[in-house]
Amino acid sequence: MIDDIRAARDAALAQVDAAESLESVTALDTRLLGKKGQLANLKKQLGTLASINEKKAAGQAVNEAMDAVGVALDTRRAVLGSAALDARVLAERIDLTEHVGRPTRGHAHLVTQAWERLEDVFVGLGFRVAEGPEVETDWHNFEALNMGEGHPARGEFDTLFVDYAPEGGESGHTLLRTHTSPVQIRTMLEQDPPIYIVAPGRVFRRDTPDATHMPVFHQIEGLVVDRNITMAHLAGTIEAFTKAFFGSGWSSRLRPSYFPFTEPSAEFDIQRPDGSWLELGGCGMVHPNVLRAGGIDPEQWSGFAFGFGIDRMAVMRHQVGDIRDMFTNDIRFLEQF
Ligand code: PHE
């Protein structure tokens, strides 16, 4: 009898050891320790034994066997359970290395980098950095820049007007500045010539975003007012800037154009070392009406101004295909610069 019990126990332990899943452990539990199991059967046969001592020894052996099988089932269940958990964790793991795997130092946005380098280059040429508000009056943005009532650039199709009326006044005269040129006026009203300033900043136009337009973008304005300033100073400054910013292999040219606030006016282009031309911005001699609006006597002083898009320039410099990429903040784009 004792031998039968040991054999049944060993067979049961071997089966438990061989179980490969939690389900099979559960099935074995019922089969080995249940009422119809081999050990239960042996227990029922205890009554057939002759002596009390034999019954006692065999009963103890059956109980010990059942305990051993129970412990083995629990152990096996724990082992398989943690393996199943490991497998699940592995299967459900999200690869975060793209986001946190490589701790890297952040850096300034491409536009900010260009903005700061432009400031550096112009400060190196003797200019001071000036600022003006992004929300402007129509007087500073248009009127003082020789764009009177009825000028097409003032149309609400081009301009974002702000719903604001000053105390005692009417609305419709406050807008998001459409260019950095109003800083020319603010600077002239603030300081006497000689004036040598650049004014980088954010500007706004009613444009639908596409590969080359954004309703919000950045410009840098330049203004010089001094005695006997001529177009040659303008051309020389643009040329010096081009070489300092882009490199000695680059050069520039002026092409006749029109702006209400400069006379004569020009577009300026820069030439890549491979000989191809890029259109960069507008410039010209400050119109006498603009000097007068700024409280400066055009008989005594003359000056030049220029303005160009910072984002456009960065796009050209780095051959970015779509200007919208500059503002979607996709880390894969930003990381490249
Ligand atoms: N303000 C002009 C623009 O936004 C650029 C410009 C600035 C032209 C200064 C001439 C002089 O297009």
PDB file of C-alpha atoms in Angstrom, residues 90-316:
ATOM      1  CA  LEU A  90       7.201  42.175 -23.215  1.00  0.00           C
ATOM      2  CA  ALA A  91       4.390  42.029 -25.758  1.00  0.00           C
ATOM      3  CA  GLU A  92       2.736  45.236 -24.554  1.00  0.00           C
ATOM      4  CA  ARG A  93       5.916  47.214 -24.109  1.00  0.00           C
ATOM      5  CA  ILE A  94       5.960  50.575 -25.915  1.00  0.00           C
ATOM      6  CA  ASP A  95       9.258  51.636 -27.344  1.00  0.00           C
ATOM      7  CA  LEU A  96       9.866  55.004 -25.742  1.00  0.00           C
ATOM      8  CA  THR A  97      13.458  55.332 -26.819  1.00  0.00           C
ATOM      9  CA  GLU A  98      12.446  57.703 -29.598  1.00  0.00           C
ATOM     10  CA  HIS A  99      11.215  60.118 -26.944  1.00  0.00           C
ATOM     11  CA  VAL A 100      13.307  59.553 -23.833  1.00  0.00           C
ATOM     12  CA  GLY A 101      15.986  57.080 -24.792  1.00  0.00           C
ATOM     13  CA  ARG A 102      18.579  59.599 -25.798  1.00  0.00           C
ATOM     14  CA  PRO A 103      18.788  62.527 -23.428  1.00  0.00           C
ATOM     15  CA  THR A 104      19.839  65.374 -25.698  1.00  0.00           C
ATOM     16  CA  ARG A 105      20.227  69.059 -25.058  1.00  0.00           C
ATOM     17  CA  GLY A 106      17.543  71.214 -26.577  1.00  0.00           C
ATOM     18  CA  HIS A 107      18.449  74.106 -28.812  1.00  0.00           C
ATOM     19  CA  ALA A 108      16.898  77.257 -30.202  1.00  0.00           C
ATOM     20  CA  HIS A 109      14.351  76.978 -33.022  1.00  0.00           C
ATOM     21  CA  LEU A 110      15.621  77.516 -36.557  1.00  0.00           C
ATOM     22  CA  VAL A 111      13.857  80.893 -36.758  1.00  0.00           C
ATOM     23  CA  THR A 112      15.302  82.003 -33.416  1.00  0.00           C
ATOM     24  CA  GLN A 113      18.781  80.954 -34.529  1.00  0.00           C
ATOM     25  CA  ALA A 114      18.447  82.969 -37.748  1.00  0.00           C
ATOM     26  CA  TRP A 115      16.988  85.942 -35.849  1.00  0.00           C
ATOM     27  CA  GLU A 116      19.880  85.975 -33.362  1.00  0.00           C
ATOM     28  CA  ARG A 117      22.549  85.559 -36.043  1.00  0.00           C
ATOM     29  CA  LEU A 118      21.018  88.424 -38.021  1.00  0.00           C
ATOM     30  CA  GLU A 119      21.160  90.627 -34.924  1.00  0.00           C
ATOM     31  CA  ASP A 120      24.799  89.630 -34.379  1.00  0.00           C
ATOM     32  CA  VAL A 121      25.788  90.434 -37.954  1.00  0.00           C
ATOM     33  CA  PHE A 122      24.050  93.840 -37.939  1.00  0.00           C
ATOM     34  CA  VAL A 123      25.356  94.747 -34.495  1.00  0.00           C
ATOM     35  CA  GLY A 124      28.790  93.921 -35.934  1.00  0.00           C
ATOM     36  CA  LEU A 125      28.089  96.430 -38.732  1.00  0.00           C
ATOM     37  CA  GLY A 126      27.285  99.131 -36.171  1.00  0.00           C
ATOM     38  CA  PHE A 127      23.496  98.819 -35.896  1.00  0.00           C
ATOM     39  CA  ARG A 128      21.434  98.851 -32.694  1.00  0.00           C
ATOM     40  CA  VAL A 129      18.468  96.491 -32.162  1.00  0.00           C
ATOM     41  CA  ALA A 130      15.093  98.265 -31.862  1.00  0.00           C
ATOM     42  CA  GLU A 131      11.617  96.952 -31.120  1.00  0.00           C
ATOM     43  CA  GLY A 132       8.005  97.847 -31.699  1.00  0.00           C
ATOM     44  CA  PRO A 133       4.631  96.385 -30.710  1.00  0.00           C
ATOM     45  CA  GLU A 134       2.992  93.555 -32.658  1.00  0.00           C
ATOM     46  CA  VAL A 135      -0.392  95.262 -32.233  1.00  0.00           C
ATOM     47  CA  GLU A 136      -0.121  98.592 -34.051  1.00  0.00           C
ATOM     48  CA  THR A 137      -2.152 101.625 -34.981  1.00  0.00           C
ATOM     49  CA  ASP A 138      -3.050 102.057 -38.645  1.00  0.00           C
ATOM     50  CA  TRP A 139      -1.189 105.371 -38.479  1.00  0.00           C
ATOM     51  CA  HIS A 140       2.174 103.733 -37.671  1.00  0.00           C
ATOM     52  CA  ASN A 141       1.593 100.737 -39.942  1.00  0.00           C
ATOM     53  CA  PHE A 142       0.225 102.609 -42.992  1.00  0.00           C
ATOM     54  CA  GLU A 143      -0.410 106.356 -42.808  1.00  0.00           C
ATOM     55  CA  ALA A 144       3.016 107.440 -41.585  1.00  0.00           C
ATOM     56  CA  LEU A 145       4.592 105.121 -44.139  1.00  0.00           C
ATOM     57  CA  ASN A 146       3.002 107.056 -46.990  1.00  0.00           C
ATOM     58  CA  MET A 147       0.102 104.623 -47.395  1.00  0.00           C
ATOM     59  CA  GLY A 148      -2.874 106.912 -47.030  1.00  0.00           C
ATOM     60  CA  GLU A 149      -6.562 106.201 -46.782  1.00  0.00           C
ATOM     61  CA  GLY A 150      -7.659 104.003 -49.680  1.00  0.00           C
ATOM     62  CA  HIS A 151      -4.263 102.426 -50.259  1.00  0.00           C
ATOM     63  CA  PRO A 152      -4.858  98.827 -51.393  1.00  0.00           C
ATOM     64  CA  ALA A 153      -2.487  97.387 -48.738  1.00  0.00           C
ATOM     65  CA  ARG A 154      -4.887  98.701 -46.078  1.00  0.00           C
ATOM     66  CA  GLY A 155      -7.750  96.536 -47.256  1.00  0.00           C
ATOM     67  CA  GLU A 156      -9.221  94.149 -44.768  1.00  0.00           C
ATOM     68  CA  PHE A 157      -8.423  91.369 -47.203  1.00  0.00           C
ATOM     69  CA  ASP A 158      -4.739  91.778 -46.413  1.00  0.00           C
ATOM     70  CA  THR A 159      -4.858  93.003 -42.853  1.00  0.00           C
ATOM     71  CA  LEU A 160      -5.963  91.566 -39.517  1.00  0.00           C
ATOM     72  CA  PHE A 161      -7.772  94.348 -37.688  1.00  0.00           C
ATOM     73  CA  VAL A 162      -8.255  94.099 -33.940  1.00  0.00           C
ATOM     74  CA  ASP A 163     -11.647  94.645 -32.363  1.00  0.00           C
ATOM     75  CA  TYR A 164     -10.526  97.532 -30.173  1.00  0.00           C
ATOM     76  CA  ALA A 165     -11.653 101.116 -29.825  1.00  0.00           C
ATOM     77  CA  PRO A 166      -9.593 103.560 -27.749  1.00  0.00           C
ATOM     78  CA  GLU A 167     -11.550 105.595 -25.219  1.00  0.00           C
ATOM     79  CA  GLY A 168     -13.617 108.174 -27.077  1.00  0.00           C
ATOM     80  CA  GLY A 169     -12.399 106.804 -30.399  1.00  0.00           C
ATOM     81  CA  GLU A 170     -13.703 104.334 -32.937  1.00  0.00           C
ATOM     82  CA  SER A 171     -12.597 100.795 -33.718  1.00  0.00           C
ATOM     83  CA  GLY A 172     -10.984  99.756 -37.002  1.00  0.00           C
ATOM     84  CA  HIS A 173      -7.708 101.589 -36.426  1.00  0.00           C
ATOM     85  CA  THR A 174      -5.826  98.906 -34.535  1.00  0.00           C
ATOM     86  CA  LEU A 175      -4.286  95.922 -36.276  1.00  0.00           C
ATOM     87  CA  LEU A 176      -1.692  93.202 -36.127  1.00  0.00           C
ATOM     88  CA  ARG A 177       1.253  94.841 -37.878  1.00  0.00           C
ATOM     89  CA  THR A 178       1.642  93.668 -41.473  1.00  0.00           C
ATOM     90  CA  HIS A 179       5.384  94.409 -41.554  1.00  0.00           C
ATOM     91  CA  THR A 180       8.178  95.656 -39.282  1.00  0.00           C
ATOM     92  CA  SER A 181       8.314  99.029 -41.069  1.00  0.00           C
ATOM     93  CA  PRO A 182       6.250 100.842 -38.358  1.00  0.00           C
ATOM     94  CA  VAL A 183       9.339 100.450 -36.137  1.00  0.00           C
ATOM     95  CA  GLN A 184      11.001 102.961 -38.512  1.00  0.00           C
ATOM     96  CA  ILE A 185       8.408 105.543 -37.466  1.00  0.00           C
ATOM     97  CA  ARG A 186       8.581 104.693 -33.757  1.00  0.00           C
ATOM     98  CA  THR A 187      12.382 104.942 -33.785  1.00  0.00           C
ATOM     99  CA  MET A 188      12.403 108.300 -35.614  1.00  0.00           C
ATOM    100  CA  LEU A 189       9.895 109.691 -33.129  1.00  0.00           C
ATOM    101  CA  GLU A 190      11.967 108.416 -30.219  1.00  0.00           C
ATOM    102  CA  GLN A 191      15.472 109.487 -31.184  1.00  0.00           C
ATOM    103  CA  ASP A 192      17.242 112.090 -33.255  1.00  0.00           C
ATOM    104  CA  PRO A 193      19.477 111.080 -36.180  1.00  0.00           C
ATOM    105  CA  PRO A 194      21.962 109.598 -36.742  1.00  0.00           C
ATOM    106  CA  ILE A 195      19.897 106.404 -36.630  1.00  0.00           C
ATOM    107  CA  TYR A 196      21.274 102.943 -37.340  1.00  0.00           C
ATOM    108  CA  ILE A 197      18.793 100.281 -36.228  1.00  0.00           C
ATOM    109  CA  VAL A 198      17.537  96.837 -37.138  1.00  0.00           C
ATOM    110  CA  ALA A 199      14.146  95.653 -35.889  1.00  0.00           C
ATOM    111  CA  PRO A 200      13.409  91.936 -36.033  1.00  0.00           C
ATOM    112  CA  GLY A 201       9.889  90.828 -35.119  1.00  0.00           C
ATOM    113  CA  ARG A 202       6.701  88.952 -35.756  1.00  0.00           C
ATOM    114  CA  VAL A 203       4.296  90.174 -38.430  1.00  0.00           C
ATOM    115  CA  PHE A 204       0.809  89.115 -39.531  1.00  0.00           C
ATOM    116  CA  ARG A 205      -1.051  88.918 -42.815  1.00  0.00           C
ATOM    117  CA  ARG A 206      -4.319  87.456 -43.912  1.00  0.00           C
ATOM    118  CA  ASP A 207      -2.727  84.644 -45.897  1.00  0.00           C
ATOM    119  CA  THR A 208      -3.870  81.051 -46.142  1.00  0.00           C
ATOM    120  CA  PRO A 209      -0.974  78.824 -45.128  1.00  0.00           C
ATOM    121  CA  ASP A 210       0.709  77.034 -48.031  1.00  0.00           C
ATOM    122  CA  ALA A 211       4.243  75.898 -48.882  1.00  0.00           C
ATOM    123  CA  THR A 212       5.487  79.501 -49.152  1.00  0.00           C
ATOM    124  CA  HIS A 213       3.038  81.530 -46.993  1.00  0.00           C
ATOM    125  CA  MET A 214       2.120  81.685 -43.324  1.00  0.00           C
ATOM    126  CA  PRO A 215      -0.303  84.185 -41.755  1.00  0.00           C
ATOM    127  CA  VAL A 216       2.275  84.741 -39.001  1.00  0.00           C
ATOM    128  CA  PHE A 217       5.907  85.142 -39.949  1.00  0.00           C
ATOM    129  CA  HIS A 218       9.023  87.113 -39.057  1.00  0.00           C
ATOM    130  CA  GLN A 219      10.792  90.044 -40.661  1.00  0.00           C
ATOM    131  CA  ILE A 220      13.834  92.129 -39.946  1.00  0.00           C
ATOM    132  CA  GLU A 221      13.743  95.814 -40.736  1.00  0.00           C
ATOM    133  CA  GLY A 222      16.747  98.054 -41.172  1.00  0.00           C
ATOM    134  CA  LEU A 223      16.785 101.859 -40.986  1.00  0.00           C
ATOM    135  CA  VAL A 224      19.616 104.311 -41.396  1.00  0.00           C
ATOM    136  CA  VAL A 225      19.113 108.088 -41.180  1.00  0.00           C
ATOM    137  CA  ASP A 226      22.173 110.325 -41.296  1.00  0.00           C
ATOM    138  CA  ARG A 227      23.611 113.205 -43.340  1.00  0.00           C
ATOM    139  CA  ASN A 228      24.337 112.578 -47.037  1.00  0.00           C
ATOM    140  CA  ILE A 229      23.172 108.963 -47.039  1.00  0.00           C
ATOM    141  CA  THR A 230      22.890 107.671 -50.611  1.00  0.00           C
ATOM    142  CA  MET A 231      21.785 104.591 -52.484  1.00  0.00           C
ATOM    143  CA  ALA A 232      25.466 103.536 -52.538  1.00  0.00           C
ATOM    144  CA  HIS A 233      25.401 103.193 -48.740  1.00  0.00           C
ATOM    145  CA  LEU A 234      22.329 100.991 -49.086  1.00  0.00           C
ATOM    146  CA  ALA A 235      23.919  98.754 -51.726  1.00  0.00           C
ATOM    147  CA  GLY A 236      27.178  98.556 -49.744  1.00  0.00           C
ATOM    148  CA  THR A 237      25.371  97.631 -46.524  1.00  0.00           C
ATOM    149  CA  ILE A 238      23.370  94.892 -48.242  1.00  0.00           C
ATOM    150  CA  GLU A 239      26.558  93.546 -49.822  1.00  0.00           C
ATOM    151  CA  ALA A 240      28.445  93.592 -46.500  1.00  0.00           C
ATOM    152  CA  PHE A 241      25.543  91.879 -44.775  1.00  0.00           C
ATOM    153  CA  THR A 242      25.269  89.195 -47.472  1.00  0.00           C
ATOM    154  CA  LYS A 243      28.935  88.286 -47.174  1.00  0.00           C
ATOM    155  CA  ALA A 244      28.910  88.367 -43.358  1.00  0.00           C
ATOM    156  CA  PHE A 245      25.767  86.278 -43.052  1.00  0.00           C
ATOM    157  CA  PHE A 246      25.917  83.826 -45.953  1.00  0.00           C
ATOM    158  CA  GLY A 247      29.653  83.700 -46.627  1.00  0.00           C
ATOM    159  CA  SER A 248      32.302  85.359 -48.758  1.00  0.00           C
ATOM    160  CA  GLY A 249      31.247  83.396 -51.857  1.00  0.00           C
ATOM    161  CA  TRP A 250      27.860  85.175 -51.906  1.00  0.00           C
ATOM    162  CA  SER A 251      26.994  88.574 -53.370  1.00  0.00           C
ATOM    163  CA  SER A 252      23.954  90.818 -53.865  1.00  0.00           C
ATOM    164  CA  ARG A 253      22.192  93.066 -56.362  1.00  0.00           C
ATOM    165  CA  LEU A 254      19.369  95.621 -56.328  1.00  0.00           C
ATOM    166  CA  ARG A 255      16.486  95.533 -58.828  1.00  0.00           C
ATOM    167  CA  PRO A 256      14.107  98.481 -59.391  1.00  0.00           C
ATOM    168  CA  SER A 257      10.792  98.072 -57.573  1.00  0.00           C
ATOM    169  CA  TYR A 258       8.104 100.048 -55.793  1.00  0.00           C
ATOM    170  CA  PHE A 259       7.190 100.664 -52.153  1.00  0.00           C
ATOM    171  CA  PRO A 260       5.135 103.651 -51.013  1.00  0.00           C
ATOM    172  CA  PHE A 261       7.574 104.396 -48.178  1.00  0.00           C
ATOM    173  CA  THR A 262      10.824 104.395 -50.171  1.00  0.00           C
ATOM    174  CA  GLU A 263      11.855 106.399 -53.244  1.00  0.00           C
ATOM    175  CA  PRO A 264      13.621 105.082 -55.213  1.00  0.00           C
ATOM    176  CA  SER A 265      12.740 101.505 -54.227  1.00  0.00           C
ATOM    177  CA  ALA A 266      14.389  98.210 -55.015  1.00  0.00           C
ATOM    178  CA  GLU A 267      14.127  94.501 -54.426  1.00  0.00           C
ATOM    179  CA  PHE A 268      17.365  92.944 -53.340  1.00  0.00           C
ATOM    180  CA  ASP A 269      18.544  89.545 -54.464  1.00  0.00           C
ATOM    181  CA  ILE A 270      21.462  87.490 -53.269  1.00  0.00           C
ATOM    182  CA  GLN A 271      23.614  85.288 -55.463  1.00  0.00           C
ATOM    183  CA  ARG A 272      24.657  81.825 -54.363  1.00  0.00           C
ATOM    184  CA  PRO A 273      28.243  80.662 -54.988  1.00  0.00           C
ATOM    185  CA  ASP A 274      26.832  78.504 -57.839  1.00  0.00           C
ATOM    186  CA  GLY A 275      25.638  81.690 -59.592  1.00  0.00           C
ATOM    187  CA  SER A 276      21.869  81.292 -58.999  1.00  0.00           C
ATOM    188  CA  TRP A 277      19.855  84.203 -57.584  1.00  0.00           C
ATOM    189  CA  LEU A 278      17.442  84.316 -54.653  1.00  0.00           C
ATOM    190  CA  GLU A 279      14.986  87.145 -54.025  1.00  0.00           C
ATOM    191  CA  LEU A 280      15.369  88.236 -50.417  1.00  0.00           C
ATOM    192  CA  GLY A 281      13.599  91.490 -49.604  1.00  0.00           C
ATOM    193  CA  GLY A 282      12.688  95.082 -50.303  1.00  0.00           C
ATOM    194  CA  CYS A 283      14.629  98.275 -49.746  1.00  0.00           C
ATOM    195  CA  GLY A 284      15.048 101.871 -50.848  1.00  0.00           C
ATOM    196  CA  MET A 285      15.746 105.456 -49.845  1.00  0.00           C
ATOM    197  CA  VAL A 286      13.376 106.593 -47.089  1.00  0.00           C
ATOM    198  CA  HIS A 287      10.583 108.678 -48.676  1.00  0.00           C
ATOM    199  CA  PRO A 288      10.625 112.354 -47.558  1.00  0.00           C
ATOM    200  CA  ASN A 289       7.014 111.987 -46.351  1.00  0.00           C
ATOM    201  CA  VAL A 290       8.120 109.151 -44.064  1.00  0.00           C
ATOM    202  CA  LEU A 291      10.977 111.247 -42.626  1.00  0.00           C
ATOM    203  CA  ARG A 292       8.505 114.079 -42.030  1.00  0.00           C
ATOM    204  CA  ALA A 293       6.046 111.708 -40.299  1.00  0.00           C
ATOM    205  CA  GLY A 294       8.927 110.735 -38.039  1.00  0.00           C
ATOM    206  CA  GLY A 295       9.654 114.383 -37.213  1.00  0.00           C
ATOM    207  CA  ILE A 296      12.848 114.514 -39.277  1.00  0.00           C
ATOM    208  CA  ASP A 297      13.653 117.290 -41.802  1.00  0.00           C
ATOM    209  CA  PRO A 298      14.254 115.660 -45.223  1.00  0.00           C
ATOM    210  CA  GLU A 299      16.250 118.736 -46.323  1.00  0.00           C
ATOM    211  CA  GLN A 300      18.893 117.961 -43.721  1.00  0.00           C
ATOM    212  CA  TRP A 301      18.777 114.194 -43.390  1.00  0.00           C
ATOM    213  CA  SER A 302      18.440 111.272 -45.717  1.00  0.00           C
ATOM    214  CA  GLY A 303      18.300 107.570 -45.148  1.00  0.00           C
ATOM    215  CA  PHE A 304      17.682 104.100 -46.431  1.00  0.00           C
ATOM    216  CA  ALA A 305      15.549 101.212 -45.212  1.00  0.00           C
ATOM    217  CA  PHE A 306      15.301  97.537 -45.973  1.00  0.00           C
ATOM    218  CA  GLY A 307      13.172  94.639 -44.838  1.00  0.00           C
ATOM    219  CA  PHE A 308      13.071  90.917 -45.440  1.00  0.00           C
ATOM    220  CA  GLY A 309      11.514  87.723 -44.118  1.00  0.00           C
ATOM    221  CA  ILE A 310      13.559  85.809 -41.555  1.00  0.00           C
ATOM    222  CA  ASP A 311      11.665  82.535 -42.040  1.00  0.00           C
ATOM    223  CA  ARG A 312      11.928  82.766 -45.821  1.00  0.00           C
ATOM    224  CA  MET A 313      15.622  83.355 -45.536  1.00  0.00           C
ATOM    225  CA  ALA A 314      16.110  80.371 -43.204  1.00  0.00           C
ATOM    226  CA  VAL A 315      14.006  78.240 -45.575  1.00  0.00           C
ATOM    227  CA  MET A 316      16.248  79.208 -48.488  1.00  0.00           C
TER     228      MET A 316
END
